[in-house]
mmCIF file of C-alpha atoms in Angstrom:
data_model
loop_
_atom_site.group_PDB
_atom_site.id
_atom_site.type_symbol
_atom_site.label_atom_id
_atom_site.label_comp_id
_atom_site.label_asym_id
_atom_site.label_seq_id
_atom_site.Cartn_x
_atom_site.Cartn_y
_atom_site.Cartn_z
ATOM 1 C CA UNK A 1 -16.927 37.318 32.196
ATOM 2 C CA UNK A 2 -14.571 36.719 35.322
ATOM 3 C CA UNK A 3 -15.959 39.300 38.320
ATOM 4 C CA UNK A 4 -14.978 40.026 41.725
ATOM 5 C CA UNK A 5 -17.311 41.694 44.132
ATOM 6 C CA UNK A 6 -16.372 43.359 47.586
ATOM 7 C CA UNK A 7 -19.745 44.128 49.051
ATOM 8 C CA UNK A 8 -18.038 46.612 51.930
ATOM 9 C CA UNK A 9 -16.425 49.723 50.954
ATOM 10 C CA UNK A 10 -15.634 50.425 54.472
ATOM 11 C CA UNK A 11 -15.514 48.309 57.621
ATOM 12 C CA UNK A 12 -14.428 49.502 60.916
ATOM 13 C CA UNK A 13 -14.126 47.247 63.844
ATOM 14 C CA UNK A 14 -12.467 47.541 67.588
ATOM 15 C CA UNK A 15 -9.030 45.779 68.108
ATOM 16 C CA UNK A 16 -9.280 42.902 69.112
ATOM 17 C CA UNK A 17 -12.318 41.931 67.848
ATOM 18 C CA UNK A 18 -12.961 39.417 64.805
ATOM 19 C CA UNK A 19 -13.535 40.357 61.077
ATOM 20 C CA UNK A 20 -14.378 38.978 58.680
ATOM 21 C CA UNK A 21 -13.988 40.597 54.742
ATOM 22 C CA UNK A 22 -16.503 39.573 52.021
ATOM 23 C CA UNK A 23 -15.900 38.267 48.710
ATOM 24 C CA UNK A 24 -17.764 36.976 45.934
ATOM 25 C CA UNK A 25 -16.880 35.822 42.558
ATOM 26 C CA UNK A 26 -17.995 34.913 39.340
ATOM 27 C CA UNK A 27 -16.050 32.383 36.999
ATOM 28 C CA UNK A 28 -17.009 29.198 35.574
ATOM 29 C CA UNK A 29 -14.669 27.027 36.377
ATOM 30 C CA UNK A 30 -12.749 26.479 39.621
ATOM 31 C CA UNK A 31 -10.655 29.998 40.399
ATOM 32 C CA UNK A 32 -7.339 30.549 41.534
ATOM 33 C CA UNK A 33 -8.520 32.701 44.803
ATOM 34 C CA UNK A 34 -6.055 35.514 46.382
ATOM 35 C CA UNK A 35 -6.291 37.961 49.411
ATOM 36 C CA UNK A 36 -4.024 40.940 49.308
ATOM 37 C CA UNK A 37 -3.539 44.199 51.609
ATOM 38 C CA UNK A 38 -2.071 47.343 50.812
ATOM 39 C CA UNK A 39 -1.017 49.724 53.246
ATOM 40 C CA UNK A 40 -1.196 53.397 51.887
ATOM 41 C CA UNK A 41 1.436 54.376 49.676
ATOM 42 C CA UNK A 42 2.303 51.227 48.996
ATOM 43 C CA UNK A 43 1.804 47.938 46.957
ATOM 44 C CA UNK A 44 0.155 44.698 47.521
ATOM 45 C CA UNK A 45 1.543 41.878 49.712
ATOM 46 C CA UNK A 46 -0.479 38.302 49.730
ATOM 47 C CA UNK A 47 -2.029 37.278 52.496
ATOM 48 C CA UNK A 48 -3.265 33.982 51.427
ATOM 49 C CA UNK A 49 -4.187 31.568 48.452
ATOM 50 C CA UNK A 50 -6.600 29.328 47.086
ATOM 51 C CA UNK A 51 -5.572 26.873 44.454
ATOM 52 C CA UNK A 52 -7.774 23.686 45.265
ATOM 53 C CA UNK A 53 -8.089 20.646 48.360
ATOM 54 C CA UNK A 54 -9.193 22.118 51.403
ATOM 55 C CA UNK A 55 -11.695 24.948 51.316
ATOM 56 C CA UNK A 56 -10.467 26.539 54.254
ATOM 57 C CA UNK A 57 -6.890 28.468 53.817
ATOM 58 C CA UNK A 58 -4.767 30.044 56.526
ATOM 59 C CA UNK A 59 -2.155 32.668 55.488
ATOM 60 C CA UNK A 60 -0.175 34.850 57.120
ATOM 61 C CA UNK A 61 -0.788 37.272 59.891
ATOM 62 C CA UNK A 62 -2.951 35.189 61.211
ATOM 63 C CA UNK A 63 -5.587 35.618 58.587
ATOM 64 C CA UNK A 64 -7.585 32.753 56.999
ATOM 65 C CA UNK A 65 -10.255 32.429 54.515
ATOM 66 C CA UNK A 66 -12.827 29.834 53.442
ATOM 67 C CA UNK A 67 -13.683 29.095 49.849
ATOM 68 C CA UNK A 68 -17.621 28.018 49.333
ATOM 69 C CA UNK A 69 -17.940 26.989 45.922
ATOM 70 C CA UNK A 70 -21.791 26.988 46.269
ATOM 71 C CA UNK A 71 -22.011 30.783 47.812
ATOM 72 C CA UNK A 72 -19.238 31.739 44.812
ATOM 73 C CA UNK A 73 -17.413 33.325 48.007
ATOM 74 C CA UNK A 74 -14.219 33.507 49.316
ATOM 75 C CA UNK A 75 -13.984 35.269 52.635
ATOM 76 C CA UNK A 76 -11.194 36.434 55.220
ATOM 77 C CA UNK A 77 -11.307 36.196 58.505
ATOM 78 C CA UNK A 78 -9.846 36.873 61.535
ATOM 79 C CA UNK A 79 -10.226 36.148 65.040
ATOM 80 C CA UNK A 80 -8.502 39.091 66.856
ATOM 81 C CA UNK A 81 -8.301 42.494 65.037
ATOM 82 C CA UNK A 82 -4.932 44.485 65.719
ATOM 83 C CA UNK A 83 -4.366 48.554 64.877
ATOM 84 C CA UNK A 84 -1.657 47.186 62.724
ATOM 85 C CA UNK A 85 -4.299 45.404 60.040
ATOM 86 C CA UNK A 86 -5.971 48.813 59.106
ATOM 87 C CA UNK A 87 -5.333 49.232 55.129
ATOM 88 C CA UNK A 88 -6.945 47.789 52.163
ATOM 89 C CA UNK A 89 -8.025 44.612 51.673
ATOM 90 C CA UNK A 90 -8.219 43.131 48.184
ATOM 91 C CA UNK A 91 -9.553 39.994 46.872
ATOM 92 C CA UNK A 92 -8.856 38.725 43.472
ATOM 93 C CA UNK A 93 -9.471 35.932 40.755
ATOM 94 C CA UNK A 94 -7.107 34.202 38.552
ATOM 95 C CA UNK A 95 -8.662 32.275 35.743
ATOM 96 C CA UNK A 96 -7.673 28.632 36.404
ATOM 97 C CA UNK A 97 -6.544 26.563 32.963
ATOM 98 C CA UNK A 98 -5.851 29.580 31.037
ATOM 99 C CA UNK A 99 -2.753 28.962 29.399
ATOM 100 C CA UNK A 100 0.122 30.573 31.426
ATOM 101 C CA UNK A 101 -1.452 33.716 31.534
ATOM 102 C CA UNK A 102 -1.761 35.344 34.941
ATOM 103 C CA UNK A 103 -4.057 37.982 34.798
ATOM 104 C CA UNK A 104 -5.956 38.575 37.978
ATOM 105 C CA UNK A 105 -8.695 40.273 38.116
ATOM 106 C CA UNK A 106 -9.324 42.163 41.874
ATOM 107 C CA UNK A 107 -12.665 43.558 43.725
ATOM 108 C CA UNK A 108 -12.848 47.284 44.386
ATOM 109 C CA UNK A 109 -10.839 46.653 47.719
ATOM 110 C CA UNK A 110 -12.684 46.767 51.683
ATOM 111 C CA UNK A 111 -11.152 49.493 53.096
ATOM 112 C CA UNK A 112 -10.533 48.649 57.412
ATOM 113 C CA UNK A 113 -10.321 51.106 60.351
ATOM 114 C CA UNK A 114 -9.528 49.688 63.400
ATOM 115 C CA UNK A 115 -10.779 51.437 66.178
ATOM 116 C CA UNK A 116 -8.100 51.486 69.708
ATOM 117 C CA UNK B 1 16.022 37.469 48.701
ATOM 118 C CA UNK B 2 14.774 40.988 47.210
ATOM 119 C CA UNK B 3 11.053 41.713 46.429
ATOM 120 C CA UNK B 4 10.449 43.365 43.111
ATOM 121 C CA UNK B 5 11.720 46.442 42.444
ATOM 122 C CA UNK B 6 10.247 49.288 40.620
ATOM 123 C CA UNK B 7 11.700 52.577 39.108
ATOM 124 C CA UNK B 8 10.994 55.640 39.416
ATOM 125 C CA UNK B 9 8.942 55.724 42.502
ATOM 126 C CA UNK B 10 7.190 59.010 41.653
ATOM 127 C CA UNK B 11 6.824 60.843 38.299
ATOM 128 C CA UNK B 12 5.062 63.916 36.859
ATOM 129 C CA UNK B 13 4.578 64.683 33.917
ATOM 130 C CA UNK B 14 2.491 66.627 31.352
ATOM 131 C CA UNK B 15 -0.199 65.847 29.445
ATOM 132 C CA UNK B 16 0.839 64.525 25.453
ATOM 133 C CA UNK B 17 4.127 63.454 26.787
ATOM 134 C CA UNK B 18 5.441 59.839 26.821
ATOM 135 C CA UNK B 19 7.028 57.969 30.272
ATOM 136 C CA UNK B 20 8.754 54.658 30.780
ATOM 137 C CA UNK B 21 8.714 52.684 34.109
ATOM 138 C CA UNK B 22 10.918 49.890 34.852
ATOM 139 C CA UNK B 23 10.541 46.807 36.546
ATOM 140 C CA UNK B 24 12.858 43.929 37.904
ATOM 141 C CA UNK B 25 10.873 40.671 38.959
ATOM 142 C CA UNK B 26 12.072 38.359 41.731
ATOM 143 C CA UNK B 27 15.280 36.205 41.092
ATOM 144 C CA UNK B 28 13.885 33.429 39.430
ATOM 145 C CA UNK B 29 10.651 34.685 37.965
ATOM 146 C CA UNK B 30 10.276 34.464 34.436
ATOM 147 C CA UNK B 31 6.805 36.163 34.222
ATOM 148 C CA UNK B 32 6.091 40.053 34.612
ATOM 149 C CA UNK B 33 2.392 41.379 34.755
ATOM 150 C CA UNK B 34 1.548 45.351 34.775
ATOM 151 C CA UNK B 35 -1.485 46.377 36.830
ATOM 152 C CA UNK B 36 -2.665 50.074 36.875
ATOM 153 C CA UNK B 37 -4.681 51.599 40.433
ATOM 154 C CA UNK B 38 -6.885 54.634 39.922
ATOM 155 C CA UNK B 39 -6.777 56.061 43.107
ATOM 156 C CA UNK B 40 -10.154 54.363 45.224
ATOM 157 C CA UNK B 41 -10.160 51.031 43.038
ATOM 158 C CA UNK B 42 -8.285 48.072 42.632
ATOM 159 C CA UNK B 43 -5.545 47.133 40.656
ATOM 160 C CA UNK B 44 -6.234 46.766 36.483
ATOM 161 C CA UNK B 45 -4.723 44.028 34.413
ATOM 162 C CA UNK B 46 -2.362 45.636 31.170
ATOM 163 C CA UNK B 47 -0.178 42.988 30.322
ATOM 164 C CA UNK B 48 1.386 39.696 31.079
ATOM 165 C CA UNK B 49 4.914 39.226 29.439
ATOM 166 C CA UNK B 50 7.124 36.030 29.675
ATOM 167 C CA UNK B 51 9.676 35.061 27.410
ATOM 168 C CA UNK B 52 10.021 38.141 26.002
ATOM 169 C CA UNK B 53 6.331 37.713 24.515
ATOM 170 C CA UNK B 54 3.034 39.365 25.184
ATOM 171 C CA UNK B 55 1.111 36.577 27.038
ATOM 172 C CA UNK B 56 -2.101 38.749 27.930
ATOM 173 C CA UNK B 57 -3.367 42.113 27.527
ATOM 174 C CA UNK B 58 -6.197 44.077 29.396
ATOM 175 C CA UNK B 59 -8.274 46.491 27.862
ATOM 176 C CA UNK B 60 -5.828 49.275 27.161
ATOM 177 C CA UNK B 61 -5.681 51.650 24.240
ATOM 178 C CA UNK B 62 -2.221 51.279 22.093
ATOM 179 C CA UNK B 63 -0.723 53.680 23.655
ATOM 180 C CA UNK B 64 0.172 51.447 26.508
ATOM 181 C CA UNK B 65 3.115 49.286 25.289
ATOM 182 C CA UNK B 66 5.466 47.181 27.302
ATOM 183 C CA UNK B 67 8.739 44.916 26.425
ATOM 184 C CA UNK B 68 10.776 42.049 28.225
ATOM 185 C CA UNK B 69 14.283 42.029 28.628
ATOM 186 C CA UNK B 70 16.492 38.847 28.478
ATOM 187 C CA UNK B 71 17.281 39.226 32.170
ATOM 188 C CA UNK B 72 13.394 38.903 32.812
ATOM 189 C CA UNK B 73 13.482 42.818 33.655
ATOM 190 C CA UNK B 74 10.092 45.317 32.211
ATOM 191 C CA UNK B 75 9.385 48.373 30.936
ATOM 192 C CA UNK B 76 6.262 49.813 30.480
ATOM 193 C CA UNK B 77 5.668 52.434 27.766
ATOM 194 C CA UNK B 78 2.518 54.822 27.780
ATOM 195 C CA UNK B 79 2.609 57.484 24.803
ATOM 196 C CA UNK B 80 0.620 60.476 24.343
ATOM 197 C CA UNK B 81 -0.283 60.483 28.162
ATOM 198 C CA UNK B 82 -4.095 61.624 29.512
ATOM 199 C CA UNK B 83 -5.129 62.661 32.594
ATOM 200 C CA UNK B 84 -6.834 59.899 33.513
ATOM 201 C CA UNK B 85 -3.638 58.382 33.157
ATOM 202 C CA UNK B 86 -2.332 58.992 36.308
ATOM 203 C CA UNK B 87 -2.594 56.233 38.830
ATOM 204 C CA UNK B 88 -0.217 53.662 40.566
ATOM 205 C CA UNK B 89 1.926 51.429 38.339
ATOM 206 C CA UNK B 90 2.227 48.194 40.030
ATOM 207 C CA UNK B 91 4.642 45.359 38.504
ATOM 208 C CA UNK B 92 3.981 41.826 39.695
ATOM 209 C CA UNK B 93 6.780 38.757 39.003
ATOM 210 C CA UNK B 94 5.908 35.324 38.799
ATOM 211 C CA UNK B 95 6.805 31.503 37.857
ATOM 212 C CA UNK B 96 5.116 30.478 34.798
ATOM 213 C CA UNK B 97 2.908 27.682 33.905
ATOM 214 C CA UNK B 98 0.148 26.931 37.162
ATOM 215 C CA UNK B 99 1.976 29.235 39.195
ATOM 216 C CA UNK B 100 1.787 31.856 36.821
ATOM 217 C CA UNK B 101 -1.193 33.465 38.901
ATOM 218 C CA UNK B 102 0.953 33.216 42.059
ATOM 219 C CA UNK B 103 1.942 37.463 42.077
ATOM 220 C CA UNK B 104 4.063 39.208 44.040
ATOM 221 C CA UNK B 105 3.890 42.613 43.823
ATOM 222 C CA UNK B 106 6.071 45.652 43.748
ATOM 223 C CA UNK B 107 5.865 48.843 45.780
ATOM 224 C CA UNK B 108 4.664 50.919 42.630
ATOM 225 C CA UNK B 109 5.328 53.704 40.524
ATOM 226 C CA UNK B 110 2.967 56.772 41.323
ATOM 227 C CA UNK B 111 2.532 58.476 37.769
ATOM 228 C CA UNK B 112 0.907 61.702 38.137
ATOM 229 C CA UNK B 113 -0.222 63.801 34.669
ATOM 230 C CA UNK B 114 -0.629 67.083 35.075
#
């Protein structure tokens, strides 16, 4: 069965400084990989996708991620931490070759404090 | 463009009754998926409709129903409501086919069972 693991419940880092946001999945074939956030009260917005070619993915607000097929991990990153990113981070899987269904299934979400 | 929309944005209701949310997907998105958030964990797959037509389901009791309109717009039925009902209703729209995993999300409807 298609899993998604966040290994950090909570992660609090200094602005400015880097972060990265663990992910690990289980599927047998190649996934359709996803990074959301959701800032209290409201719903998700994507910050970046994985659908195949190059391993490493850059999305928006200056986020990126790196898919290693061998680790089963898919993790964001980001170089400079601002007060702004503090909310939850989700990563989810999307079962590749299933027939136009889009079910994705998400981690238990990393939630970040960023520390002034 | 407009995101997806979602109505109501808050709801309470009693425990036994019935509630409908609505949702209207992107311009051009065929595909609406349900997700429900217990508060603390993510999102949870219910359904997947395109076309009218149940495409996937998650492991929900039947009392969780959901129909598509012709104008791609969703409603989500949930009958005989629990406690552990209450959570965040999110609606995500899509393209079909290989983009069909592609979701953008709307802001949620907060269902609260008292």
């Amino acid at each position: 069965a298609q899993s998604v693991t966040q290994p950090d419940i909570h992660i609090t880092v200094s602005e400015g400084a880097s972060l990265e946001l663990r992910c690990n999945y289980s599927y047998g074939a190649t996934p359709y990989l996803f990074w959301y956030v959701q800032s209290p009260g409201q719903g998700l917005q994507l910050l970046l996708k994985y659908f195949s070619g190059d391993t490493l993915v850059q999305g928006i607000k200056g986020f990126e991620a790196e898919f290693k097929r061998s680790q089963s991990s898919f993790n964001l990153r980001k170089p400079s931490v601002h007060w702004s990113d503090a909310a939850e981070y989700f990563c989810a899987v999307g079962a590749a070759g299933s027939s136009n269904t889009g079910k994705l299934i998400f981690g238990q979400g990393t939630t970040l404090q960023v520390k002034p | 463009d407009a995101g997806v929309t979602q109505s109501p944005t808050h709801l309470i209701k009693t425990r036994g009754q019935q509630v409908t949310l609505r949702c209207s997907p992107i311009s051009g998105h065929k595909s609406v998926s349900w997700y429900q958030q217990v508060l603390g964990q993510g999102p949870q797959f219910i359904f997947q409709y395109y076309e009218k037509e149940e495409r996937g389901r998650g492991n929900f009791p039947d009392r969780f129903s959901a129909r598509q309109f012709p104008n791609y717009s969703s409603e989500l039925n949930v009958n005989a409501l629990l406690l552990g009902d209450s959570a965040l209703y999110l609606c995500a729209s899509s393209f079909t086919g290989a983009r069909a995993h592609e979701q953008f999300f709307g802001p949620g409807t907060r269902l609260t069972v008292l």
